Short mmCIF file of C-alpha atoms in Angstrom, two decimals:
data_model
loop_
_atom_site.label_atom_id
_atom_site.label_comp_id
_atom_site.label_asym_id
_atom_site.label_seq_id
_atom_site.Cartn_x
_atom_site.Cartn_y
_atom_site.Cartn_z
CA MET A 1 10.86 -11.17 18.78
CA ILE A 2 7.09 -11.45 18.10
CA ALA A 3 4.07 -10.60 21.03
CA HIS A 4 0.60 -11.04 20.15
CA ILE A 5 -1.98 -8.04 21.71
CA THR A 6 -5.82 -8.83 21.79
CA TYR A 7 -8.10 -5.73 20.79
CA ARG A 8 -11.48 -4.71 19.09
CA GLY A 9 -10.78 -3.86 15.55
CA LEU A 10 -8.30 -1.14 15.51
CA ILE A 11 -8.46 1.09 19.07
CA CYS A 12 -6.55 3.18 21.30
CA LEU A 13 -4.81 4.42 18.17
CA VAL A 14 -2.27 7.08 18.73
CA ILE A 15 -3.25 10.41 17.14
CA VAL A 16 -0.53 12.53 16.53
CA VAL A 17 -0.71 16.35 16.25
CA MET A 18 0.54 17.68 13.36
CA ALA A 19 0.61 20.27 10.37
CA GLY A 20 1.76 20.52 7.05
CA ALA A 21 0.59 20.33 3.08
CA GLU A 22 0.78 16.69 2.77
CA VAL A 23 0.24 14.84 6.04
CA GLN A 24 -3.40 16.41 5.42
CA GLU A 25 -7.59 15.21 6.44
CA SER A 26 -8.01 15.41 2.60
CA PHE A 27 -5.54 15.27 -0.75
CA SER A 28 -4.53 18.23 -2.81
CA PRO A 29 -5.68 17.73 -6.64
CA GLU A 30 -2.22 16.98 -7.62
CA CYS A 31 -2.00 14.18 -5.05
CA LYS A 32 -5.46 12.87 -6.00
CA GLN A 33 -4.23 12.21 -9.53
CA PHE A 34 -2.98 8.95 -8.13
CA LEU A 35 -6.82 7.32 -7.30
CA TYR A 36 -9.09 6.20 -9.96
CA MET A 37 -11.63 8.85 -10.22
CA GLY A 38 -9.77 11.21 -7.10
CA THR A 39 -11.38 9.47 -5.15
CA LEU A 40 -9.87 7.41 -1.92
CA PRO A 41 -11.53 3.66 -0.86
CA ARG A 42 -14.12 4.06 1.43
CA GLY A 43 -14.98 2.50 4.37
CA LEU A 44 -11.79 3.69 6.79
CA GLU A 45 -13.04 7.21 7.55
CA GLU A 46 -13.68 6.05 10.87
CA GLN A 47 -10.60 5.36 11.73
CA PRO A 48 -7.79 7.84 12.66
CA PHE A 49 -5.16 7.07 10.47
CA LYS A 50 -2.56 9.60 8.54
CA LYS A 51 -3.42 10.49 4.83
CA ILE A 52 0.33 11.18 2.83
CA CYS A 53 0.95 12.53 0.01
CA GLN A 54 4.11 11.17 -1.04
CA PHE A 55 6.36 13.43 -2.59
CA TYR A 56 10.15 12.76 -3.70
CA GLU A 57 12.34 15.53 -5.28
CA GLY A 58 9.56 18.40 -5.21
CA LYS A 59 6.86 15.66 -7.09
CA PRO A 60 4.15 13.76 -5.59
CA ARG A 61 4.47 10.04 -6.63
CA PHE A 62 1.70 8.34 -4.73
CA VAL A 63 -0.48 7.89 -1.88
CA THR A 64 -0.11 5.92 1.52
CA LEU A 65 -3.18 5.84 4.41
CA TYR A 66 -0.71 5.25 7.13
CA ASP A 67 -1.32 3.62 10.72
CA THR A 68 0.55 5.59 13.02
CA PHE A 69 -0.32 2.93 16.10
CA ASN A 70 1.01 -0.04 14.30
CA HIS A 71 3.37 1.74 12.17
CA ILE A 72 2.78 0.61 8.83
CA PRO A 73 0.61 1.54 5.38
CA VAL A 74 -2.75 0.42 5.52
CA TYR A 75 -2.73 0.71 1.55
CA SER A 76 -0.83 2.70 -0.91
CA ALA A 77 -2.43 4.15 -4.44
CA TYR A 78 -0.37 4.49 -7.09
CA ILE A 79 -0.71 4.54 -10.68
CA PHE A 80 0.91 1.90 -12.23
CA LYS A 81 3.37 2.57 -15.02
CA ARG A 82 4.84 0.26 -17.76
CA SER A 83 8.30 -0.82 -16.97
CA ASP A 84 10.92 -4.09 -17.67
CA GLY A 85 10.31 -4.97 -14.00
CA SER A 86 14.15 -3.77 -12.77
CA LYS A 87 14.94 -2.61 -9.36
CA LYS A 88 16.75 0.46 -8.73
CA VAL A 89 18.90 -1.20 -5.79
CA ASP A 90 21.00 2.23 -4.93
CA VAL A 91 18.23 3.99 -2.78
CA PRO A 92 18.67 4.83 0.44
CA TRP A 93 15.87 4.10 2.85
CA MET A 94 13.43 7.00 3.77
CA TYR A 95 10.88 8.11 6.14
CA GLU A 96 8.37 10.90 6.21
CA PRO A 97 9.16 14.34 8.25
CA GLN A 98 5.67 15.53 8.52
CA LEU A 99 4.47 12.57 10.63
CA SER A 100 6.51 14.10 13.15
CA THR A 101 7.01 17.79 13.05
CA VAL A 102 5.03 20.72 12.23
CA SER A 103 6.92 22.43 10.03
CA GLY A 104 9.18 19.16 8.36
CA PRO A 105 9.90 19.17 4.49
CA ARG A 106 6.84 18.02 2.48
CA ASP A 107 9.71 15.70 0.57
CA MET A 108 10.39 12.21 2.22
CA GLN A 109 14.36 12.06 3.52
CA GLN A 110 16.95 9.59 3.97
CA PHE A 111 17.25 8.54 7.36
CA PRO A 112 20.07 10.34 9.30
CA SER A 113 22.97 8.52 9.69
CA GLU A 114 23.35 9.32 13.63
CA ASN A 115 20.96 7.10 15.94
CA ILE A 116 18.85 10.22 16.74
CA HIS A 117 15.71 7.92 15.99
CA LYS A 118 13.53 9.28 18.98
CA SER A 119 12.70 12.52 17.30
CA PHE A 120 10.20 10.87 14.99
CA GLU A 121 9.88 6.75 15.72
CA ASP A 122 6.78 7.31 17.95
CA ALA A 123 4.69 8.21 14.64
CA GLN A 124 6.25 5.34 11.82
CA ALA A 125 8.85 2.92 11.61
CA VAL A 126 12.53 3.08 11.52
CA LEU A 127 15.36 1.08 10.52
CA ASP A 128 16.51 -0.16 13.96
CA ASP A 129 12.32 -1.62 13.90
CA TYR A 130 13.92 -4.25 10.68
CA SER A 131 17.40 -4.82 11.83
CA ASN A 132 16.70 -7.97 13.99
CA THR A 133 13.40 -9.32 12.04
CA VAL A 134 15.06 -12.71 10.76
CA ILE A 135 11.70 -13.90 9.53
CA PHE A 136 10.54 -10.70 7.98
CA GLU A 137 11.40 -8.71 4.85
CA ARG A 138 10.73 -4.84 4.20
CA GLY A 139 7.47 -5.06 1.81
CA GLN A 140 6.78 -2.34 -0.56
CA LEU A 141 3.27 -1.94 -1.05
CA ASN A 142 3.67 0.60 -4.29
CA PRO A 143 6.66 -1.83 -5.46
CA ASP A 144 9.31 -0.40 -7.49
CA GLU A 145 9.24 -2.72 -10.24
CA HIS A 146 5.41 -1.35 -11.26
CA GLN A 147 7.23 2.15 -12.10
CA ALA A 148 9.51 3.32 -14.46
CA HIS A 149 10.87 6.88 -13.84
CA PRO A 150 13.87 6.56 -11.16
CA ASP A 151 12.79 8.78 -8.98
CA ASP A 152 9.49 7.41 -9.20
CA LYS A 153 11.48 4.02 -8.29
CA ALA A 154 13.34 5.86 -5.86
CA ALA A 155 10.39 7.07 -3.74
CA THR A 156 8.88 3.60 -3.20
CA TYR A 157 11.56 3.35 -0.81
CA THR A 158 10.27 4.97 2.38
CA LEU A 159 9.09 2.80 5.69
CA THR A 160 6.20 4.59 5.10
CA ASN A 161 5.36 2.45 2.11
CA VAL A 162 6.79 -0.82 3.71
CA VAL A 163 5.08 -3.75 5.85
CA PRO A 164 6.99 -6.50 7.48
CA GLN A 165 6.62 -9.34 5.04
CA VAL A 166 7.84 -13.16 5.60
CA ARG A 167 10.45 -14.02 3.68
CA GLU A 168 9.05 -16.85 1.52
CA PHE A 169 6.18 -14.97 0.57
CA ASN A 170 8.01 -11.84 -0.68
CA ILE A 171 10.43 -13.68 -2.81
CA GLY A 172 7.75 -16.23 -3.57
CA PRO A 173 4.01 -16.13 -4.18
CA TRP A 174 3.71 -12.32 -4.06
CA LYS A 175 6.57 -11.48 -6.03
CA MET A 176 5.38 -13.49 -8.69
CA HIS A 177 2.06 -11.65 -8.18
CA GLU A 178 3.63 -8.68 -9.02
CA HIS A 179 5.38 -9.93 -12.19
CA THR A 180 2.24 -11.15 -13.46
CA ILE A 181 0.14 -7.69 -12.60
CA ARG A 182 3.13 -5.79 -14.49
CA ARG A 183 2.79 -7.82 -17.45
CA ARG A 184 -0.99 -8.04 -17.86
CA LEU A 185 -0.76 -4.26 -17.49
CA ASN A 186 1.95 -3.69 -19.33
CA ASN A 187 0.21 -5.80 -22.86
CA TYR A 188 -3.37 -5.23 -22.48
CA CYS A 189 -3.84 -1.68 -20.09
CA ARG A 190 -3.84 1.20 -22.99
CA GLY A 191 -5.02 3.96 -20.20
CA SER A 192 -4.12 4.93 -16.67
CA ALA A 193 -3.87 1.72 -14.31
CA TYR A 194 -4.76 2.55 -10.72
CA VAL A 195 -3.47 0.55 -8.26
CA VAL A 196 -4.46 -0.12 -4.44
CA THR A 197 -2.16 -2.50 -2.37
CA GLY A 198 -3.30 -3.10 1.23
CA ILE A 199 -2.96 -5.29 4.48
CA THR A 200 -4.87 -6.87 6.84
CA THR A 201 -4.04 -7.36 10.77
CA SER A 202 -4.69 -9.44 13.87
CA GLY A 203 -3.00 -8.54 16.78
CA HIS A 204 0.88 -9.82 16.21
CA THR A 205 3.47 -7.08 16.44
CA ILE A 206 7.30 -6.81 16.02
CA ARG A 207 8.74 -6.16 19.05
CA ARG A 208 12.10 -3.91 20.06
CA HIS A 209 13.23 -3.27 23.64
CA ASN A 210 10.39 -4.86 24.60
CA ILE A 211 7.76 -2.64 23.08
CA ASN A 212 5.33 -3.27 20.07
CA ARG A 213 7.21 -1.87 16.88
CA LEU A 214 5.74 -2.77 13.99
CA GLY A 215 2.14 -4.72 13.00
CA ILE A 216 2.56 -7.75 10.95
CA PRO A 217 0.14 -7.95 8.16
CA THR A 218 -1.71 -11.28 8.23
CA TYR A 219 -3.06 -10.80 4.60
CA LEU A 220 -1.52 -8.48 1.45
CA TRP A 221 -4.27 -7.65 -0.64
CA SER A 222 -4.33 -5.63 -4.15
CA ALA A 223 -6.31 -4.13 -6.63
CA TYR A 224 -6.46 -2.36 -10.20
CA CYS A 225 -8.64 -0.84 -11.88
CA CYS A 226 -8.13 0.24 -15.89
CA ILE A 227 -10.85 1.16 -17.53
CA ASP A 228 -9.05 2.04 -20.99
CA PHE A 229 -7.82 -1.82 -22.01
CA ASP A 230 -7.03 -4.27 -25.29
CA HIS A 231 -10.48 -5.43 -26.04
CA ASN A 232 -8.51 -7.90 -28.62
CA ALA A 233 -6.67 -9.49 -25.63
CA PRO A 234 -7.07 -13.10 -24.96
CA TYR A 235 -9.83 -14.34 -23.11
CA SER A 236 -7.97 -15.36 -20.24
CA GLU A 237 -6.34 -11.88 -19.95
CA ARG A 238 -9.17 -9.73 -20.66
CA SER A 239 -11.69 -11.39 -17.93
CA LYS A 240 -9.29 -9.64 -15.10
CA LEU A 241 -9.94 -6.42 -17.18
CA PRO A 242 -11.19 -3.68 -16.10
CA THR A 243 -10.48 -4.51 -13.13
CA PHE A 244 -9.68 -7.47 -10.70
CA ALA A 245 -8.41 -8.50 -7.46
CA ALA A 246 -5.88 -11.04 -5.51
CA TYR A 247 -4.88 -11.24 -1.94
CA GLY A 248 -2.38 -14.15 0.17
CA LEU A 249 -1.44 -15.25 3.53
CA ASN A 250 1.62 -13.25 4.71
CA ASP A 251 3.10 -16.38 5.91
CA SER A 252 6.05 -19.23 5.18
CA GLU A 253 3.43 -21.79 3.97
CA ASN A 254 -0.39 -22.03 2.70
CA ASN A 255 0.46 -18.64 0.89
CA ARG A 256 -0.17 -18.97 -2.50
CA VAL A 257 -2.03 -15.62 -3.78
CA GLN A 258 -5.58 -16.43 -5.12
CA GLU A 259 -7.12 -13.68 -7.64
CA MET A 260 -10.50 -12.86 -7.50
CA THR A 261 -13.10 -9.91 -8.55
CA VAL A 262 -12.64 -7.03 -6.65
CA GLN A 263 -16.14 -7.63 -5.12
CA GLN A 264 -15.13 -10.86 -3.96
CA LEU A 265 -12.34 -9.35 -2.16
CA GLU A 266 -14.30 -6.50 -0.74
CA ASP A 267 -16.36 -9.52 0.76
CA PHE A 268 -13.61 -11.14 2.14
CA LEU A 269 -11.73 -7.83 4.12
CA LYS A 270 -14.95 -7.10 5.36
CA LYS A 271 -15.07 -10.53 7.08
CA VAL A 272 -11.09 -10.31 8.28
CA THR A 273 -10.70 -6.92 9.20
CA TYR A 274 -11.56 -3.36 10.54
CA VAL A 275 -13.53 -2.08 7.07
CA GLU A 276 -16.98 -0.48 7.46
CA SER A 277 -19.90 -2.45 5.49
CA SER A 278 -20.01 0.79 2.63
CA PHE A 279 -15.93 -0.24 1.94
CA GLN A 280 -15.57 -0.02 -1.62
CA ILE A 281 -11.66 0.06 -3.24
CA PHE A 282 -12.55 1.85 -6.28
CA TYR A 283 -15.51 4.70 -6.93
CA ASP A 284 -18.43 3.52 -8.56
CA ASN A 285 -16.75 0.08 -8.64
CA CYS A 286 -14.14 1.04 -11.89
CA VAL A 287 -17.22 1.26 -13.74
CA PRO A 288 -16.25 4.24 -16.53
CA PRO A 289 -18.07 7.24 -16.28
CA ASN A 290 -21.31 7.32 -18.57
CA SER A 291 -21.08 3.59 -19.28
CA ALA A 292 -24.42 1.77 -19.30
CA ASN A 293 -23.40 0.03 -16.56
CA SER A 294 -22.65 3.06 -14.54
CA ALA A 295 -24.16 2.85 -11.16
CA LEU A 296 -25.21 5.89 -9.17
CA HIS A 297 -22.38 6.30 -6.66
CA LEU A 298 -23.58 7.28 -3.38
CA PRO A 299 -21.36 8.66 -0.70
#
């Protein structure tokens, strides 16, 4: 069941009080490694979202900015790993203990077999939220096909990395975009490729037991930054490096994914969502340090 609510931006957010090492106000160095120049996208600082360093099997895997009111990630940021695009299909879905308890383990955990979701469903999505959503599928912002190591793939199967995606969009245009980016970065990125994939919302929700449970993304967007790339790549690909971006409408129709510059994406997001005028996805626009084109970064 879908309902529409109207609100100005994202207000009346539920603030969940917590402590712990990995859900925190600022990331540790081991978690900043997934961000270009160790810097979060700026322009969202005034929103009371939760920063999650996604740990699996004792190691950080990627980072997520999470909306505990809409129970969906705002974005996930990760390092792309060269892969053949295979999926790890035998992984159970997991949740983030530290969003709900003051002493939870830092590793994401498998959902319990018993129906005890009440202990943490106020702060995050649970499996029941997706159980009757015929139109929607669980769409990963950090997709497993952009990772290589089995544990890195497994770590993408947490509901804190998932948003409701319309099935036709998820298995069609957006999946093709993920394939395109994988092939491009596989072939032409020589160093680390930093990726940020996020969403916009407009107030539509998935309801369960007559309660708003999941915000439904209006658009999905993604951008990457790879400053060490193959300068001999074909122009059609070289022109999309070191950085490029895209967005698509999360719908069954008119859902073509459009590629564009990161600046064009930022301008688009400033018009359709809650980011501030200072919004910037990558530090200094992904201009390499000491480059002749490098601009002075203003905090």
